[in-house]
Coordinates of C-alpha atoms in Angstrom, one line a residue:
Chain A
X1 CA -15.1 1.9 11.6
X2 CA -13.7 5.1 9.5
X3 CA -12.3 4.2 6.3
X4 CA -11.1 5.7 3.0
X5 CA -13.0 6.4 0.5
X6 CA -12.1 7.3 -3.1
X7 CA -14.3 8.3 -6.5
X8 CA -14.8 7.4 -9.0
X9 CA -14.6 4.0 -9.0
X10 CA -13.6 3.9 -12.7
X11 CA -13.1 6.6 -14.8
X12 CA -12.1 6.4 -18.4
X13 CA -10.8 9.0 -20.2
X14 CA -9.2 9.7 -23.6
X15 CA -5.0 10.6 -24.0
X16 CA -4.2 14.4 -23.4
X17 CA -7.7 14.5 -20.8
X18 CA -7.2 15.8 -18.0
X19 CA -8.2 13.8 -14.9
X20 CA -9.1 14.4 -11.2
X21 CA -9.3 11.2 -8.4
X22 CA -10.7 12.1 -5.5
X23 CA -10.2 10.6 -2.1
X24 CA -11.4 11.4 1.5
X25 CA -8.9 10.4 4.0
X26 CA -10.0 9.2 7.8
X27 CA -10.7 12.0 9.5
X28 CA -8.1 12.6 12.1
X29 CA -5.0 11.7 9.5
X30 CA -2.8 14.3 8.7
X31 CA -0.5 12.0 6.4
X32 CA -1.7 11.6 3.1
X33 CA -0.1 9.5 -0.1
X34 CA -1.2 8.3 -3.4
X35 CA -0.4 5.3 -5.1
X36 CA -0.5 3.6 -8.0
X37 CA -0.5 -0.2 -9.6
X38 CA -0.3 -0.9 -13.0
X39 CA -2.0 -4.2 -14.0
X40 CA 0.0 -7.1 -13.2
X41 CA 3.0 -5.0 -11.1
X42 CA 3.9 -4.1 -7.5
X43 CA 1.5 -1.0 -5.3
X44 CA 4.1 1.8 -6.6
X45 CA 4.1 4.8 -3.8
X46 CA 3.6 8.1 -6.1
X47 CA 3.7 11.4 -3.7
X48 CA 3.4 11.8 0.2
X49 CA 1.7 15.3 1.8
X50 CA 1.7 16.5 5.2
X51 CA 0.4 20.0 6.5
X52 CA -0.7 21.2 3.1
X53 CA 2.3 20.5 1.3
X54 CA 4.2 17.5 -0.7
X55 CA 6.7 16.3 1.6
X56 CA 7.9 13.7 -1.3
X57 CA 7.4 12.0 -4.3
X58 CA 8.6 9.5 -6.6
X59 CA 10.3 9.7 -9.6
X60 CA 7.1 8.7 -11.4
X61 CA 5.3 11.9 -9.9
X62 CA 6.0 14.2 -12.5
X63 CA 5.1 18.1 -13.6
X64 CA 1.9 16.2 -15.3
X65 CA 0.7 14.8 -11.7
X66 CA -0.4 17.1 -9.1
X67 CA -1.8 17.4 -5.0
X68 CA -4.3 19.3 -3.5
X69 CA -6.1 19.4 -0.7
X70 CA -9.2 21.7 -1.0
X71 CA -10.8 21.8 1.9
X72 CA -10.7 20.0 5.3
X73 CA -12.0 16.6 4.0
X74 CA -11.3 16.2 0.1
X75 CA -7.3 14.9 -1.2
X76 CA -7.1 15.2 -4.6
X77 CA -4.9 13.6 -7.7
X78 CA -4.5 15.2 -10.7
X79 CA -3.2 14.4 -14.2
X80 CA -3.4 17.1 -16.3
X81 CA -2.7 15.1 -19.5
X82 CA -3.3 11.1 -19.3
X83 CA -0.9 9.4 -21.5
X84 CA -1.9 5.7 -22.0
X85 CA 0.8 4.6 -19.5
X86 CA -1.4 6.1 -16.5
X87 CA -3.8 3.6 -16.9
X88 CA -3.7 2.2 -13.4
X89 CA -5.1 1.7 -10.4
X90 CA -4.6 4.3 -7.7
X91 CA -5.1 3.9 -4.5
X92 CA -5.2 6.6 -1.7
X93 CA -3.9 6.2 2.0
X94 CA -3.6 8.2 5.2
X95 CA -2.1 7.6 8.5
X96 CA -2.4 8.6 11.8
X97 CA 0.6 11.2 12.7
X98 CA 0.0 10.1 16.5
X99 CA 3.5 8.2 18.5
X100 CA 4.7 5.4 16.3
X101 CA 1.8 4.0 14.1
X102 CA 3.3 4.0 11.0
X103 CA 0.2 2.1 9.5
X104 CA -1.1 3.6 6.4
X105 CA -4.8 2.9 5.4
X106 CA -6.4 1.9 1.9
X107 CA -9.1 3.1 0.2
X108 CA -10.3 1.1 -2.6
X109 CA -9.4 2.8 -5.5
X110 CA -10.0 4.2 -8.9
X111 CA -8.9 2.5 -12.0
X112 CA -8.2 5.1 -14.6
X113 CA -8.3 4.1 -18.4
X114 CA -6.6 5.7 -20.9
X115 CA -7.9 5.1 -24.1
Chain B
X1 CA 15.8 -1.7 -7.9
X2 CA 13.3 -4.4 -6.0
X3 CA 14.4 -3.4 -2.5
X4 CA 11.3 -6.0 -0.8
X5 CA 11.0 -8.7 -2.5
X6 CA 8.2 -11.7 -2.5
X7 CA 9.8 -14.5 -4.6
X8 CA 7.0 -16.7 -4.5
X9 CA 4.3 -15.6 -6.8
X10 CA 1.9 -18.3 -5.7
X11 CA 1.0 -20.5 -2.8
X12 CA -2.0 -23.4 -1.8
X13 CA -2.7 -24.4 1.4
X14 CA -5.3 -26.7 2.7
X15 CA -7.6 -25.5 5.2
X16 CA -6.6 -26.1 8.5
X17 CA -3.1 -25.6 8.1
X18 CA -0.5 -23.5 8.5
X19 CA 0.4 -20.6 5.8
X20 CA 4.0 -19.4 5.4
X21 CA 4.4 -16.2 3.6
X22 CA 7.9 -14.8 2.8
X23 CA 9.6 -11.5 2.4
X24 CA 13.0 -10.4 1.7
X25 CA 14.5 -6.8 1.6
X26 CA 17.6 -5.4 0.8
X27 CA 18.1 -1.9 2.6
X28 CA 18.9 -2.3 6.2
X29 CA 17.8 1.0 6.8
X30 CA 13.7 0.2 7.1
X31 CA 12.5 0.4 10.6
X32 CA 9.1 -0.6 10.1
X33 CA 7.6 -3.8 8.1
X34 CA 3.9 -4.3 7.6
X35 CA 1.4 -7.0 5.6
X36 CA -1.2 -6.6 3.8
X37 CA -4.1 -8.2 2.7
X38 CA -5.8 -7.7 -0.9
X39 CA -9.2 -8.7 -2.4
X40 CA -9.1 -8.3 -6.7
X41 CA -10.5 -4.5 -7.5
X42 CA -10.3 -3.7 -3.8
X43 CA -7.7 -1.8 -1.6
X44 CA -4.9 -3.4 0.3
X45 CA -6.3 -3.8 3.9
X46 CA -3.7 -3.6 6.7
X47 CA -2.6 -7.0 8.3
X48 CA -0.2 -7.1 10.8
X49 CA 3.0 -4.8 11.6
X50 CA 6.9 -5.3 13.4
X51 CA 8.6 -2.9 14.2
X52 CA 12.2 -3.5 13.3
X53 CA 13.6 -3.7 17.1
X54 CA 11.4 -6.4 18.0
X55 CA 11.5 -10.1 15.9
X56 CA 7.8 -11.4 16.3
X57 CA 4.4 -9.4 16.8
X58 CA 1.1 -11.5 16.9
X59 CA -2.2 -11.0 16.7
X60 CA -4.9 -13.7 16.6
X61 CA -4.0 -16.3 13.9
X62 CA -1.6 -13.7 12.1
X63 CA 2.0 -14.0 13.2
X64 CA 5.0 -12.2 11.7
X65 CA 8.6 -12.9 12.5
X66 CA 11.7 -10.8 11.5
X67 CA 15.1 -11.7 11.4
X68 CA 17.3 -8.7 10.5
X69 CA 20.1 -10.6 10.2
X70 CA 18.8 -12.4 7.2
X71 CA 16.5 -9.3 5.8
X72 CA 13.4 -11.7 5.8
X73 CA 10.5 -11.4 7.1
X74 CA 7.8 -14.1 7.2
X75 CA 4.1 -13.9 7.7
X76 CA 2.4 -16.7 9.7
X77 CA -1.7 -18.0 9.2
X78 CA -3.0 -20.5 11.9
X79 CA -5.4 -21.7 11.1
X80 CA -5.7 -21.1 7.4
X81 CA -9.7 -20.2 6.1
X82 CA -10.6 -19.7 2.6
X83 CA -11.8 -16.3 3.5
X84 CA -8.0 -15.9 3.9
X85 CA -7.7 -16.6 0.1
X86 CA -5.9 -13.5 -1.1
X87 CA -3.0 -11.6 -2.4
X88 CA -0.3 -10.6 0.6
X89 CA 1.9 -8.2 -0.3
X90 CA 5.0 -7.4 2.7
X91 CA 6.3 -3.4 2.5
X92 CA 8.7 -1.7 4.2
X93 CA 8.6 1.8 5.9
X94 CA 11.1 4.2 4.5
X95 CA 12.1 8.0 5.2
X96 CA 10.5 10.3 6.9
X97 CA 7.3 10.9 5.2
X98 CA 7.8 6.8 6.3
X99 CA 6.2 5.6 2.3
X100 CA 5.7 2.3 1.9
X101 CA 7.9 0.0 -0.5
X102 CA 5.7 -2.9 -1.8
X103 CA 6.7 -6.6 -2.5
X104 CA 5.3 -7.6 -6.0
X105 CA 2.7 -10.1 -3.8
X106 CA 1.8 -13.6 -3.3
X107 CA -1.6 -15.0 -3.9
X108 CA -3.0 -17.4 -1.4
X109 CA -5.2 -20.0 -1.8
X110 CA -7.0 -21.8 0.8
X111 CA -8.3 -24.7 0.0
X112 CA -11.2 -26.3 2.0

């Protein structure tokens, strides 16, 4: 069965790093969104992108965050300077664009330390 | 601004029986509700979904009701395993990029 798949795993890094999480989304998804969850909080939705653009984003998703999507397979997250508050879990999902499935799919994250 | 909210942090259930999960949400505009499931350093793994123009969808031992009248939604396990021994968090579809809005969660634990 397809599935998302995200690296690293873990990835520590030091404050003012930069950092990139990488993700590969099921194949035929055309919706793509990062999340994020801070130990012991809710799954916090960071920034949505569809057809090679950000079609929203949180309040949390600011000019230090940022999308891309390289090449046909690869969705990337990057922070250009961590700050110790990033250290989270984040989590990538895609969805199927197709009638009304609205449900989103999980891979199983990378937990970025900030030390 | 907790627009889904899970109040219960924590339930146990023995084996066998019937789990209850509950959700509440505050914005009557969500059109889509969904559960997931999720394992500690693992992603959350899709559930169950409703649609908010229908009030029950099941599948298998996973049921989930709606009642827009109230804003709850509830998520039913029968039979409860211990594989089923988990965090379940409710979220709610919103916009049209249709993001998800989490519930802070609520661990179940099966017990055999």
């Amino acid at each position: 069965e397809p599935e998302v798949t995200q690296t690293p795993s873990h990835q520590v890094t030091q404050m003012g790093q930069e950092v990139i999480l990488r993700c590969v989304p099921i194949s035929n998804h055309l919706y793509f969104y990062w999340y994020r969850q801070i130990l012991g909080q809710k799954v916090e939705f960071l920034v949505s992108f569809y057809n090679n653009e950000i079609s929203e984003k949180s309040e949390i998703f600011d000019d230090q965050f940022s999308v891309e999507r390289p090449d046909g397979s690869n969705f990337t997250l990057k922070i250009r300077s961590t700050k110790l508050e990033d250290s989270a879990m984040y989590f990538c999902a895609s969805r199927d664009p197709r009638g009304t499935i609205y449900e989103q799919y999980f891979g199983p994250g990378t937990r970025l330390t900030v030390t | 601004d907790q627009q889904v909210k899970q109040n219960s942090p924590s339930l146990s259930v023995q084996e066998g029986r019937i789990s209850i999960l509950n959700c509440d949400y505050t914005n009557s505009m969500f059109d889509y509700f969904l559960w997931y499931k999720k394992y500690p350093a693992e992603g959350p793994t899709f559930l169950i979904s409703i649609s908010s123009i229908k009030d029950k969808n099941e599948d298998g031992r996973f049921t989930v009701f709606l009642n827009k009248s109230a804003k709850h939604l509830s998520l039913h396990i029968v039979p409860s395993q211990p594989g089923d021994s988990a965090v379940y968090f409710c979220a709610a579809s919103e916009g049209a990029t249709n993001k998800l809005i989490f519930g802070t969660g609520t661990l179940l634990a099966v017990q055999p």
